[in-house]
Coordinates of C-alpha atoms in Angstrom, one line a residue:
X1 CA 5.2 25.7 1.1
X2 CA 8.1 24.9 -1.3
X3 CA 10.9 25.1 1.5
X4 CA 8.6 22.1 3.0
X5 CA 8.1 20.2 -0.2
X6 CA 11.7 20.2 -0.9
X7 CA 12.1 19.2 2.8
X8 CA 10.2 16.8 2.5
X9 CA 11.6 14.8 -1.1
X10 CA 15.0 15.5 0.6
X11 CA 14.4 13.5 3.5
X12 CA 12.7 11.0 1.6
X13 CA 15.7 10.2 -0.8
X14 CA 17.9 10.2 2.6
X15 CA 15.6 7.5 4.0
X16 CA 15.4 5.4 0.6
X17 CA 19.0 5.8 0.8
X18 CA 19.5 4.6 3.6
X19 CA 17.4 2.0 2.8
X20 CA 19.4 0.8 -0.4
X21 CA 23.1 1.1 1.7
X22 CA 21.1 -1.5 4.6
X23 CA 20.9 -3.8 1.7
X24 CA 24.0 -3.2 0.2
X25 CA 26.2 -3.3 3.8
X26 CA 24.5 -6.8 4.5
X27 CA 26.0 -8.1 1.3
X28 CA 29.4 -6.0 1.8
X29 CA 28.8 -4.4 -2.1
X30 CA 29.8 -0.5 -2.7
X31 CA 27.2 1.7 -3.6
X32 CA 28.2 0.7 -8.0
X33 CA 26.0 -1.8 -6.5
X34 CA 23.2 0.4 -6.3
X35 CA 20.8 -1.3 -9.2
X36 CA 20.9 -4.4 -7.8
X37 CA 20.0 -3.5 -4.3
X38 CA 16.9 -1.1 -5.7
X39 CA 15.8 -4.8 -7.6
X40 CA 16.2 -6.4 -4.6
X41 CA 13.9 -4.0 -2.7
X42 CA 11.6 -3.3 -5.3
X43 CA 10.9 -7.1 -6.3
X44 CA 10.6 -8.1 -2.9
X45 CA 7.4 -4.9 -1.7
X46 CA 5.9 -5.8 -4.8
X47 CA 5.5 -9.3 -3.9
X48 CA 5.0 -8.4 -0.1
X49 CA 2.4 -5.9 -1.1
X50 CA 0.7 -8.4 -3.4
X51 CA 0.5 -10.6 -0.6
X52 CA -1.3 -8.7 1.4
X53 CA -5.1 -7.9 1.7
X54 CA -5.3 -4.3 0.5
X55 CA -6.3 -2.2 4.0
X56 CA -2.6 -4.2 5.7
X57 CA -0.5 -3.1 2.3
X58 CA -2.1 0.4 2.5
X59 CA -1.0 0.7 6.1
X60 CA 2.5 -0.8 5.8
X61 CA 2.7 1.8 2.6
X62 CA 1.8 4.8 5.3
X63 CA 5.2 4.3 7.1
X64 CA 7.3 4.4 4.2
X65 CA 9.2 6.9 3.2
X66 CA 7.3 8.2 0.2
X67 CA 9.8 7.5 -2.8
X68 CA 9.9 3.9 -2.0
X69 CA 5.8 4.4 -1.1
X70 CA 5.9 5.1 -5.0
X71 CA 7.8 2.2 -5.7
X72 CA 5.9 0.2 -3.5
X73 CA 2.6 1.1 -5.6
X74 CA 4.0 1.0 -8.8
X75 CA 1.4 -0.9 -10.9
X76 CA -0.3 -2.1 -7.9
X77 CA -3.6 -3.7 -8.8
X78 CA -6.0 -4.0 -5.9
X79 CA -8.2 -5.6 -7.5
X80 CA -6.2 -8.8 -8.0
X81 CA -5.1 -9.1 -4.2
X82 CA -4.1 -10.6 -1.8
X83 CA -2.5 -13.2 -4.2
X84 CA -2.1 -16.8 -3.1
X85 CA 1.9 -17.1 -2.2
X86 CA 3.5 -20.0 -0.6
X87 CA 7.3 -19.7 0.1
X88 CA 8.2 -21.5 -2.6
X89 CA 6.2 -19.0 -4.6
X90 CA 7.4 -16.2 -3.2
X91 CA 11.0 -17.6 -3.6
X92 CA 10.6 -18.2 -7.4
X93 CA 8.6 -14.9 -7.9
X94 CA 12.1 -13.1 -6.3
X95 CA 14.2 -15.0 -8.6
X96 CA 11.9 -13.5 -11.8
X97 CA 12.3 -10.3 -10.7
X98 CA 15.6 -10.3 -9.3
X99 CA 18.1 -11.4 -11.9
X100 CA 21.4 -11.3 -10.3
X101 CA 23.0 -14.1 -8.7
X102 CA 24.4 -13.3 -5.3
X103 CA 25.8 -15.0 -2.7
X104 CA 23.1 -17.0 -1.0
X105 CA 20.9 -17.0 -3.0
X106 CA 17.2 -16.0 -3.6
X107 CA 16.2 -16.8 0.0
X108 CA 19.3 -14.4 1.2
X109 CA 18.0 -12.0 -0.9
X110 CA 14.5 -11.8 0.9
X111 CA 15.9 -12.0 4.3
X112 CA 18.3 -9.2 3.5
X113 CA 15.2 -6.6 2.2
X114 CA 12.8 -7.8 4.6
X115 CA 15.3 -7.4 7.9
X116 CA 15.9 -4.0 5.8
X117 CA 12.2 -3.3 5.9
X118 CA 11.9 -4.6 9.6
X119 CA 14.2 -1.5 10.6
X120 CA 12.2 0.8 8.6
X121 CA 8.5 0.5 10.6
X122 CA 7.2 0.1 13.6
X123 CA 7.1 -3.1 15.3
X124 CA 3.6 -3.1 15.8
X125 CA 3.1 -2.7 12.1
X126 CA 6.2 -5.3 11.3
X127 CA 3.8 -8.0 13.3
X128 CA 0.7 -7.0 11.3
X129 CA 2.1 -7.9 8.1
X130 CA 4.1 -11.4 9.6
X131 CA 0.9 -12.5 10.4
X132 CA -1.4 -11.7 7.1
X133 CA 1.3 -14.3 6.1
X134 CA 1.0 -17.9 5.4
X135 CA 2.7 -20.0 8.2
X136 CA 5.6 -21.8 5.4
X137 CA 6.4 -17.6 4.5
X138 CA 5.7 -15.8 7.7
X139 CA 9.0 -18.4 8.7
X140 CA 11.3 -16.0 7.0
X141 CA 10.2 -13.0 7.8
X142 CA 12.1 -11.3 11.2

C-alpha cells in the first residue's frame, strides 16, 4: 500500500512538473523561473475554478494530477460560486494575483496556463469548461 502511495505522489509531482516546464518553455524562462510559472498556474485555476458552477469545477479537478488538484482547491469556497467574470475581470483578477511583468502581458499569461491546461485533460472535458464560459472569456480559451 505504501509502494502505491509513493507511486502515486511521484507521478503526480512528474505531471505538475511537467505542467510548470509547459509554462515556462512557452515563455523560454529556465526552471529559476519556477515561482513565477506556479503563480501563473495557480492564479489562473483559481479564477477558472471560481468561474465555474461547482459540479463542472469538481469534474475538471477529477483529471488533474492531484498536487495541482490541491492547488486547484486551495480555499475554494463553493458556496460563493460560480462568480460573475467577464474578460476584463478575469484579466485584472490575473494581474492581482500574478505580480510579475512578463512579456505580453496579462492576457499572455492566461493563454499560456490555459493552452497548458488544454494539454492536461481530455478534450471532452476542455469543451465542458469553454462553454460554462461567458462568450467575451470563452474567446481566449483554446
Amino acid at each position: 500500500m505504501a509502494e502505491q502511495l509513493i507511486s502515486a505522489v511521484e507521478s503526480s509531482m512528474d505531471k505538475t512538473n511537467l505542467m510548470l516546464k509547459d509554462i515556462e518553455q512557452a515563455y523560454g524562462w529556465g526552471k529559476d523561473h519556477r515561482n513565477q510559472s506556479y503563480a501563473a498556474l495557480r492564479t489562473v485555476l483559481h479564477l477558472l475554478r471560481d468561474r465555474l458552477p461547482v459540479q463542472e469545477s469538481v469534474e475538471f479537478a477529477q483529471q488533474l494530477p492531484i498536487l495541482v488538484r490541491g492547488i486547484y482547491f486551495d480555499g475554494w469556497d463553493p458556496q460563493n460560486v460560480p462568480v460573475k467574470l467577464n474578460r476584463d475581470d478575469f484579466l485584472y483578477e490575473v494581474r492581482q494575483g500574478f505580480p510579475y511583468d512578463v512579456e505580453g502581458g496579462t492576457e499572455r499569461v492566461v493563454q499560456v496556463v490555459l493552452d497548458t491546461l488544454r494539454q492536461h485533460v481530455t478534450q471532452g472535458e476542455w469543451q465542458d469548461v469553454k462553454s460554462q464560459m461567458p462568450q467575451d472569456l470563452g474567446r481566449m480559451i483554446p
